[in-house]
Amino acid sequence: MNMQTTPHLPFYHATARECELFETAYENGLPLLLKGPTGCGKTRFVEHMAAKLGKPLYTVACHDDLSAADLIGRYLLKGGETVWVDGPLTRAVREGGICYLDEVVEARKDVTVVLHPLTDTRRTLMIDRTGEELVAPKGFMLVASYNPGYQNVLKRLKPSTRQRFLSASFDFPTPEIEIAVVAQESGLDAGRVAPLVRLAGHIRALSGMDLEEGVSTRLLIYAATLMASGMGVDQALEAAIIEPLSDEPDVGLALRDLISTIYG
Ligand SMILES: Nc1ncnc2c1ncn2[C@@H]1O[C@H](COP(=O)(O)OP(=O)(O)O)[C@@H](O)[C@H]1O
Ligand SMILES: [Mg+2]
């Protein structure tokens, strides 16, 4: 978990009307689910909005071991005494902050049970271990994200959970926006970023066939960062694009072909 009360605004380039949706959801105390592929800007968006609204943000990266207790809290032994320690969700509820559950489908089933009473009109968090029942104050907001691209049927969000969240689809930005984002984040000039973004377009068109997932904006930023540090294009693309995307020699070859048609 990591808590941020960022004084400065993390850079986020809007791609549609997602900022308006977030603010209206926030004002009305409605939970929001962000769907989209890895590295397309979901986390950055939430960081940006939390800072813009001046809210503390509790981010939880969900994984298959994450239990309800990890979110709510637990009794811990401290200097011979047992003390209750709030988890990130409980802290966000007490403070009226924003709790962001990144990759929520990864979490264990008992986690969704905890979320249900928080995501309807009750807006309550039951802390079984202490007997406390917290009612979320105005200002508390639950945000979650997941990647619908993973073809894992067992890891789909249940309809009973999905229907408790407003939802918005995220995708890779348009070329113009992606060039601006990659240039801003890496410091590489837009003229040199443009072919990278063009390459990304081709790779994403291939995804699903040979590639499990297209290249993320994050990887493009890595490649551009290496180039901005003076690394040659070939080496930068090998380390930031080809290797991260494939373990299979065939796929690597196809990617190198694509690169040579663009960089010629
Ligand atoms: N619209 C955007 N505005 C600003 N930065 C972005 C945007 N989209 C992607 N990025 C950059 O891409 C990186 C990866 O995005 P991130 O929010 O971590 O992706 P996700 O949470 O969807 O996996 C961010 O650290 C940021 O540098
Ligand atoms: Mg993320």
mmCIF file of C-alpha atoms and ligand atoms in Angstrom:
data_model
loop_
_atom_site.group_PDB
_atom_site.id
_atom_site.type_symbol
_atom_site.label_atom_id
_atom_site.label_comp_id
_atom_site.label_asym_id
_atom_site.label_seq_id
_atom_site.Cartn_x
_atom_site.Cartn_y
_atom_site.Cartn_z
ATOM 1 C CA MET A 1 0.000 0.000 0.000
ATOM 2 C CA ASN A 2 1.143 3.479 -0.604
ATOM 3 C CA MET A 3 -0.350 6.737 0.609
ATOM 4 C CA GLN A 4 0.049 9.924 -1.307
ATOM 5 C CA THR A 5 -1.096 13.425 -0.519
ATOM 6 C CA THR A 6 0.599 14.876 -3.546
ATOM 7 C CA PRO A 7 1.027 18.615 -3.392
ATOM 8 C CA HIS A 8 1.730 18.781 -7.130
ATOM 9 C CA LEU A 9 -0.572 17.419 -9.775
ATOM 10 C CA PRO A 10 0.695 14.228 -11.444
ATOM 11 C CA PHE A 11 0.663 14.774 -15.211
ATOM 12 C CA TYR A 12 -2.361 13.225 -16.892
ATOM 13 C CA HIS A 13 -3.530 13.863 -20.427
ATOM 14 C CA ALA A 14 -7.265 13.228 -20.651
ATOM 15 C CA THR A 15 -8.358 10.989 -23.509
ATOM 16 C CA ALA A 16 -12.116 11.490 -23.338
ATOM 17 C CA ARG A 17 -14.444 12.831 -20.658
ATOM 18 C CA GLU A 18 -13.102 10.612 -17.878
ATOM 19 C CA CYS A 19 -12.184 13.536 -15.579
ATOM 20 C CA GLU A 20 -15.755 14.800 -15.598
ATOM 21 C CA LEU A 21 -17.059 11.297 -14.882
ATOM 22 C CA PHE A 22 -14.653 10.843 -11.975
ATOM 23 C CA GLU A 23 -15.577 14.192 -10.414
ATOM 24 C CA THR A 24 -19.313 13.601 -10.717
ATOM 25 C CA ALA A 25 -18.956 10.087 -9.308
ATOM 26 C CA TYR A 26 -16.918 11.505 -6.445
ATOM 27 C CA GLU A 27 -19.441 14.254 -5.665
ATOM 28 C CA ASN A 28 -22.209 11.675 -5.509
ATOM 29 C CA GLY A 29 -20.302 9.060 -3.561
ATOM 30 C CA LEU A 30 -20.510 6.481 -6.342
ATOM 31 C CA PRO A 31 -17.874 3.782 -6.865
ATOM 32 C CA LEU A 32 -16.037 3.673 -10.173
ATOM 33 C CA LEU A 33 -14.491 0.784 -12.083
ATOM 34 C CA LEU A 34 -11.810 1.425 -14.699
ATOM 35 C CA LYS A 35 -11.409 -1.232 -17.350
ATOM 36 C CA GLY A 36 -8.488 -1.416 -19.715
ATOM 37 C CA PRO A 37 -5.192 -2.995 -20.720
ATOM 38 C CA THR A 38 -1.996 -2.801 -18.680
ATOM 39 C CA GLY A 39 -0.066 0.425 -18.878
ATOM 40 C CA CYS A 40 -2.714 2.587 -20.531
ATOM 41 C CA GLY A 41 -2.912 5.210 -17.793
ATOM 42 C CA LYS A 42 -5.512 3.993 -15.280
ATOM 43 C CA THR A 43 -3.336 4.350 -12.203
ATOM 44 C CA ARG A 44 -1.966 7.694 -13.324
ATOM 45 C CA PHE A 45 -5.527 8.911 -13.891
ATOM 46 C CA VAL A 46 -6.552 8.029 -10.341
ATOM 47 C CA GLU A 47 -3.421 9.674 -8.895
ATOM 48 C CA HIS A 48 -4.160 12.773 -10.919
ATOM 49 C CA MET A 49 -7.797 12.972 -9.875
ATOM 50 C CA ALA A 50 -7.045 12.381 -6.193
ATOM 51 C CA ALA A 51 -4.505 15.205 -6.238
ATOM 52 C CA LYS A 52 -6.885 17.453 -8.145
ATOM 53 C CA LEU A 53 -9.625 16.844 -5.581
ATOM 54 C CA GLY A 54 -7.128 17.194 -2.729
ATOM 55 C CA LYS A 55 -7.929 13.736 -1.384
ATOM 56 C CA PRO A 56 -5.632 11.236 0.307
ATOM 57 C CA LEU A 57 -5.225 8.196 -1.945
ATOM 58 C CA TYR A 58 -4.787 4.631 -0.704
ATOM 59 C CA THR A 59 -3.666 2.383 -3.511
ATOM 60 C CA VAL A 60 -3.777 -1.371 -3.079
ATOM 61 C CA ALA A 61 -2.193 -3.587 -5.721
ATOM 62 C CA CYS A 62 -4.392 -6.673 -5.542
ATOM 63 C CA HIS A 63 -2.909 -10.160 -5.877
ATOM 64 C CA ASP A 64 -4.247 -13.672 -5.388
ATOM 65 C CA ASP A 65 -3.217 -13.774 -1.742
ATOM 66 C CA LEU A 66 -4.866 -10.491 -0.851
ATOM 67 C CA SER A 67 -7.480 -11.121 1.819
ATOM 68 C CA ALA A 68 -10.177 -9.039 3.431
ATOM 69 C CA ALA A 69 -7.923 -8.583 6.469
ATOM 70 C CA ASP A 70 -5.244 -6.988 4.288
ATOM 71 C CA LEU A 71 -7.769 -4.334 3.336
ATOM 72 C CA ILE A 72 -9.588 -3.934 6.632
ATOM 73 C CA GLY A 73 -6.858 -4.418 9.180
ATOM 74 C CA ARG A 74 -5.757 -6.881 11.829
ATOM 75 C CA TYR A 75 -4.596 -7.265 15.381
ATOM 76 C CA LEU A 76 -0.836 -7.100 15.620
ATOM 77 C CA LEU A 77 1.496 -7.763 18.488
ATOM 78 C CA LYS A 78 3.351 -4.597 19.395
ATOM 79 C CA GLY A 79 5.724 -4.628 22.368
ATOM 80 C CA GLY A 80 3.829 -7.415 24.116
ATOM 81 C CA GLU A 81 0.480 -5.770 23.482
ATOM 82 C CA THR A 82 -2.118 -6.619 20.913
ATOM 83 C CA VAL A 83 -3.188 -3.559 18.979
ATOM 84 C CA TRP A 84 -5.620 -3.115 16.158
ATOM 85 C CA VAL A 85 -4.049 -1.726 12.985
ATOM 86 C CA ASP A 86 -6.314 -0.332 10.260
ATOM 87 C CA GLY A 87 -5.792 -1.574 6.721
ATOM 88 C CA PRO A 88 -5.810 0.818 3.766
ATOM 89 C CA LEU A 89 -9.539 0.477 3.068
ATOM 90 C CA THR A 90 -10.445 1.242 6.683
ATOM 91 C CA ARG A 91 -8.155 4.243 6.742
ATOM 92 C CA ALA A 92 -9.681 5.595 3.546
ATOM 93 C CA VAL A 93 -13.168 5.147 5.023
ATOM 94 C CA ARG A 94 -12.266 6.840 8.323
ATOM 95 C CA GLU A 95 -10.590 9.772 6.579
ATOM 96 C CA GLY A 96 -13.080 10.129 3.770
ATOM 97 C CA GLY A 97 -10.324 9.452 1.242
ATOM 98 C CA ILE A 98 -10.076 7.550 -2.002
ATOM 99 C CA CYS A 99 -9.284 3.838 -1.982
ATOM 100 C CA TYR A 100 -8.008 2.446 -5.264
ATOM 101 C CA LEU A 101 -8.004 -1.321 -5.728
ATOM 102 C CA ASP A 102 -5.715 -1.957 -8.654
ATOM 103 C CA GLU A 103 -6.416 -5.216 -10.533
ATOM 104 C CA VAL A 104 -9.326 -6.029 -8.243
ATOM 105 C CA VAL A 105 -10.105 -9.398 -9.926
ATOM 106 C CA GLU A 106 -6.823 -10.741 -8.585
ATOM 107 C CA ALA A 107 -8.020 -10.426 -5.004
ATOM 108 C CA ARG A 108 -9.531 -13.325 -3.087
ATOM 109 C CA LYS A 109 -13.277 -13.878 -3.087
ATOM 110 C CA ASP A 110 -13.779 -12.675 0.488
ATOM 111 C CA VAL A 111 -12.658 -9.217 -0.601
ATOM 112 C CA THR A 112 -15.708 -8.656 -2.785
ATOM 113 C CA VAL A 113 -17.971 -9.516 0.151
ATOM 114 C CA VAL A 114 -16.397 -6.624 2.053
ATOM 115 C CA LEU A 115 -16.925 -4.261 -0.855
ATOM 116 C CA HIS A 116 -20.624 -4.905 -1.337
ATOM 117 C CA PRO A 117 -22.008 -3.007 1.695
ATOM 118 C CA LEU A 118 -19.611 -0.168 0.882
ATOM 119 C CA THR A 119 -20.859 0.143 -2.666
ATOM 120 C CA ASP A 120 -24.566 0.478 -2.033
ATOM 121 C CA THR A 121 -26.634 2.991 -0.109
ATOM 122 C CA ARG A 122 -25.490 1.565 3.222
ATOM 123 C CA ARG A 123 -21.927 2.759 2.534
ATOM 124 C CA THR A 124 -20.767 0.760 5.518
ATOM 125 C CA LEU A 125 -17.629 -1.133 6.326
ATOM 126 C CA MET A 126 -18.083 -4.004 8.741
ATOM 127 C CA ILE A 127 -15.051 -4.732 10.852
ATOM 128 C CA ASP A 128 -15.946 -8.149 12.220
ATOM 129 C CA ARG A 129 -12.871 -8.483 14.393
ATOM 130 C CA THR A 130 -13.562 -5.327 16.402
ATOM 131 C CA GLY A 131 -17.326 -5.259 16.007
ATOM 132 C CA GLU A 132 -17.100 -1.796 14.516
ATOM 133 C CA GLU A 133 -19.409 -0.700 11.767
ATOM 134 C CA LEU A 134 -18.114 2.355 9.974
ATOM 135 C CA VAL A 135 -20.343 4.486 7.810
ATOM 136 C CA ALA A 136 -18.285 6.084 5.065
ATOM 137 C CA PRO A 137 -18.373 9.872 5.285
ATOM 138 C CA LYS A 138 -18.945 12.094 2.284
ATOM 139 C CA GLY A 139 -15.665 12.203 0.441
ATOM 140 C CA PHE A 140 -14.961 8.496 0.629
ATOM 141 C CA MET A 141 -14.732 6.968 -2.811
ATOM 142 C CA LEU A 142 -13.964 3.473 -3.981
ATOM 143 C CA VAL A 143 -12.176 3.079 -7.298
ATOM 144 C CA ALA A 144 -11.155 -0.240 -8.794
ATOM 145 C CA SER A 145 -9.479 -1.319 -11.988
ATOM 146 C CA TYR A 146 -9.246 -4.484 -13.971
ATOM 147 C CA ASN A 147 -7.939 -5.729 -17.257
ATOM 148 C CA PRO A 148 -10.712 -7.473 -19.218
ATOM 149 C CA GLY A 149 -8.130 -8.577 -21.786
ATOM 150 C CA TYR A 150 -6.857 -11.477 -19.737
ATOM 151 C CA GLN A 151 -8.591 -14.489 -21.165
ATOM 152 C CA ASN A 152 -9.048 -16.061 -17.766
ATOM 153 C CA VAL A 153 -12.665 -17.009 -17.245
ATOM 154 C CA LEU A 154 -12.087 -17.657 -13.555
ATOM 155 C CA LYS A 155 -10.863 -14.130 -13.167
ATOM 156 C CA ARG A 156 -13.848 -12.244 -14.469
ATOM 157 C CA LEU A 157 -15.601 -9.908 -12.143
ATOM 158 C CA LYS A 158 -18.928 -11.336 -11.013
ATOM 159 C CA PRO A 159 -22.007 -9.488 -12.318
ATOM 160 C CA SER A 160 -23.167 -8.907 -8.742
ATOM 161 C CA THR A 161 -19.968 -6.948 -8.160
ATOM 162 C CA ARG A 162 -19.788 -5.281 -11.559
ATOM 163 C CA GLN A 163 -23.284 -3.903 -11.222
ATOM 164 C CA ARG A 164 -22.273 -1.972 -8.138
ATOM 165 C CA PHE A 165 -19.793 0.238 -9.962
ATOM 166 C CA LEU A 166 -20.008 2.966 -12.553
ATOM 167 C CA SER A 167 -17.583 1.849 -15.248
ATOM 168 C CA ALA A 168 -15.391 3.409 -17.857
ATOM 169 C CA SER A 169 -13.287 1.773 -20.536
ATOM 170 C CA PHE A 170 -9.732 2.899 -20.988
ATOM 171 C CA ASP A 171 -7.655 2.149 -24.007
ATOM 172 C CA PHE A 172 -4.422 3.335 -25.492
ATOM 173 C CA PRO A 173 -4.737 6.996 -26.433
ATOM 174 C CA THR A 174 -4.931 8.309 -29.989
ATOM 175 C CA PRO A 175 -1.523 8.738 -31.688
ATOM 176 C CA GLU A 176 -1.495 12.525 -31.110
ATOM 177 C CA ILE A 177 -2.167 12.153 -27.398
ATOM 178 C CA GLU A 178 0.192 9.213 -27.012
ATOM 179 C CA ILE A 179 3.009 11.168 -28.670
ATOM 180 C CA ALA A 180 2.402 14.065 -26.265
ATOM 181 C CA VAL A 181 2.337 11.717 -23.259
ATOM 182 C CA VAL A 182 5.470 9.772 -24.210
ATOM 183 C CA ALA A 183 7.373 12.981 -25.061
ATOM 184 C CA GLN A 184 6.362 14.581 -21.762
ATOM 185 C CA GLU A 185 7.222 11.536 -19.658
ATOM 186 C CA SER A 186 10.526 10.678 -21.348
ATOM 187 C CA GLY A 187 11.902 14.036 -22.411
ATOM 188 C CA LEU A 188 12.455 12.704 -25.944
ATOM 189 C CA ASP A 189 11.326 15.198 -28.588
ATOM 190 C CA ALA A 190 8.009 14.568 -30.307
ATOM 191 C CA GLY A 191 9.648 14.054 -33.696
ATOM 192 C CA ARG A 192 11.535 11.034 -32.382
ATOM 193 C CA VAL A 193 8.524 9.750 -30.416
ATOM 194 C CA ALA A 194 6.269 9.689 -33.493
ATOM 195 C CA PRO A 195 7.804 6.553 -35.096
ATOM 196 C CA LEU A 196 7.637 4.760 -31.741
ATOM 197 C CA VAL A 197 3.916 5.437 -31.533
ATOM 198 C CA ARG A 198 3.514 4.324 -35.148
ATOM 199 C CA LEU A 199 5.317 1.105 -34.270
ATOM 200 C CA ALA A 200 2.968 0.658 -31.318
ATOM 201 C CA GLY A 201 -0.026 0.927 -33.641
ATOM 202 C CA HIS A 202 1.310 -1.936 -35.759
ATOM 203 C CA ILE A 203 2.157 -4.083 -32.752
ATOM 204 C CA ARG A 204 -1.289 -3.552 -31.245
ATOM 205 C CA ALA A 205 -2.873 -4.633 -34.521
ATOM 206 C CA LEU A 206 -0.973 -7.911 -34.141
ATOM 207 C CA SER A 207 -2.003 -8.530 -30.571
ATOM 208 C CA GLY A 208 -4.330 -11.424 -30.000
ATOM 209 C CA MET A 209 -2.745 -13.260 -32.923
ATOM 210 C CA ASP A 210 0.881 -13.713 -31.967
ATOM 211 C CA LEU A 211 0.982 -11.514 -28.939
ATOM 212 C CA GLU A 212 -1.020 -11.874 -25.797
ATOM 213 C CA GLU A 213 -1.161 -8.112 -25.311
ATOM 214 C CA GLY A 214 -0.144 -5.126 -27.403
ATOM 215 C CA VAL A 215 2.638 -2.826 -26.307
ATOM 216 C CA SER A 216 1.727 -0.503 -23.427
ATOM 217 C CA THR A 217 2.240 3.238 -23.256
ATOM 218 C CA ARG A 218 4.515 2.460 -20.313
ATOM 219 C CA LEU A 219 6.890 0.430 -22.516
ATOM 220 C CA LEU A 220 6.944 3.209 -25.107
ATOM 221 C CA ILE A 221 7.970 5.605 -22.355
ATOM 222 C CA TYR A 222 10.757 3.207 -21.344
ATOM 223 C CA ALA A 223 12.026 3.014 -24.930
ATOM 224 C CA ALA A 224 11.890 6.797 -25.307
ATOM 225 C CA THR A 225 13.637 7.281 -21.964
ATOM 226 C CA LEU A 226 16.516 5.059 -23.084
ATOM 227 C CA MET A 227 16.782 6.973 -26.358
ATOM 228 C CA ALA A 228 16.648 10.308 -24.534
ATOM 229 C CA SER A 229 19.618 9.081 -22.489
ATOM 230 C CA GLY A 230 21.560 8.561 -25.699
ATOM 231 C CA MET A 231 21.030 4.854 -26.303
ATOM 232 C CA GLY A 232 20.773 3.744 -29.927
ATOM 233 C CA VAL A 233 17.358 2.908 -31.339
ATOM 234 C CA ASP A 234 18.110 -0.801 -31.865
ATOM 235 C CA GLN A 235 19.288 -1.433 -28.345
ATOM 236 C CA ALA A 236 16.498 0.646 -26.803
ATOM 237 C CA LEU A 237 13.788 -1.184 -28.754
ATOM 238 C CA GLU A 238 15.296 -4.560 -27.978
ATOM 239 C CA ALA A 239 15.248 -3.893 -24.221
ATOM 240 C CA ALA A 240 12.003 -1.935 -23.966
ATOM 241 C CA ILE A 241 9.795 -3.530 -26.614
ATOM 242 C CA ILE A 242 10.973 -6.827 -28.057
ATOM 243 C CA GLU A 243 12.184 -8.577 -24.917
ATOM 244 C CA PRO A 244 9.295 -7.503 -22.650
ATOM 245 C CA LEU A 245 6.702 -8.593 -25.220
ATOM 246 C CA SER A 246 7.969 -12.000 -26.189
ATOM 247 C CA ASP A 247 9.756 -15.100 -25.015
ATOM 248 C CA GLU A 248 9.390 -16.834 -28.340
ATOM 249 C CA PRO A 249 12.017 -16.384 -31.064
ATOM 250 C CA ASP A 250 9.337 -16.252 -33.793
ATOM 251 C CA VAL A 251 7.565 -13.346 -32.189
ATOM 252 C CA GLY A 252 10.877 -11.567 -31.677
ATOM 253 C CA LEU A 253 11.639 -11.964 -35.377
ATOM 254 C CA ALA A 254 8.251 -10.606 -36.397
ATOM 255 C CA LEU A 255 8.750 -7.592 -34.137
ATOM 256 C CA ARG A 256 12.230 -6.937 -35.548
ATOM 257 C CA ASP A 257 10.750 -7.056 -39.070
ATOM 258 C CA LEU A 258 8.138 -4.521 -38.101
ATOM 259 C CA ILE A 259 10.790 -2.283 -36.590
ATOM 260 C CA SER A 260 12.925 -2.377 -39.695
ATOM 261 C CA THR A 261 9.998 -1.378 -41.903
ATOM 262 C CA ILE A 262 9.383 1.642 -39.693
ATOM 263 C CA TYR A 263 12.962 2.629 -38.929
ATOM 264 C CA GLY A 264 14.256 1.238 -42.229
HETATM 265 N N1 LIG B 1 -3.149 9.716 -20.458
HETATM 266 C C1 LIG B 1 -1.951 9.703 -19.854
HETATM 267 N N2 LIG B 1 -1.444 10.840 -19.314
HETATM 268 C C2 LIG B 1 -0.239 10.817 -18.704
HETATM 269 N N3 LIG B 1 0.552 9.741 -18.581
HETATM 270 C C3 LIG B 1 0.102 8.582 -19.086
HETATM 271 C C4 LIG B 1 -1.158 8.499 -19.738
HETATM 272 N N4 LIG B 1 -1.337 7.226 -20.160
HETATM 273 C C5 LIG B 1 -0.249 6.546 -19.777
HETATM 274 N N5 LIG B 1 0.631 7.352 -19.142
HETATM 275 C C6 LIG B 1 1.963 6.975 -18.688
HETATM 276 O O1 LIG B 1 2.034 5.560 -18.781
HETATM 277 C C7 LIG B 1 2.482 4.999 -17.549
HETATM 278 C C8 LIG B 1 1.703 3.747 -17.260
HETATM 279 O O2 LIG B 1 0.387 4.075 -16.932
HETATM 280 P P1 LIG B 1 -0.372 3.482 -15.645
HETATM 281 O O3 LIG B 1 -1.318 4.523 -15.178
HETATM 282 O O4 LIG B 1 0.605 2.956 -14.671
HETATM 283 O O5 LIG B 1 -1.126 2.286 -16.377
HETATM 284 P P2 LIG B 1 -2.188 1.237 -15.826
HETATM 285 O O6 LIG B 1 -2.495 1.587 -14.409
HETATM 286 O O7 LIG B 1 -3.349 1.383 -16.753
HETATM 287 O O8 LIG B 1 -1.515 -0.107 -15.959
HETATM 288 C C9 LIG B 1 2.270 6.073 -16.493
HETATM 289 O O9 LIG B 1 3.258 6.005 -15.499
HETATM 290 C C10 LIG B 1 2.399 7.345 -17.295
HETATM 291 O O10 LIG B 1 3.780 7.679 -17.393
HETATM 292 MG MG MG B 2 -2.108 0.330 -12.760
#
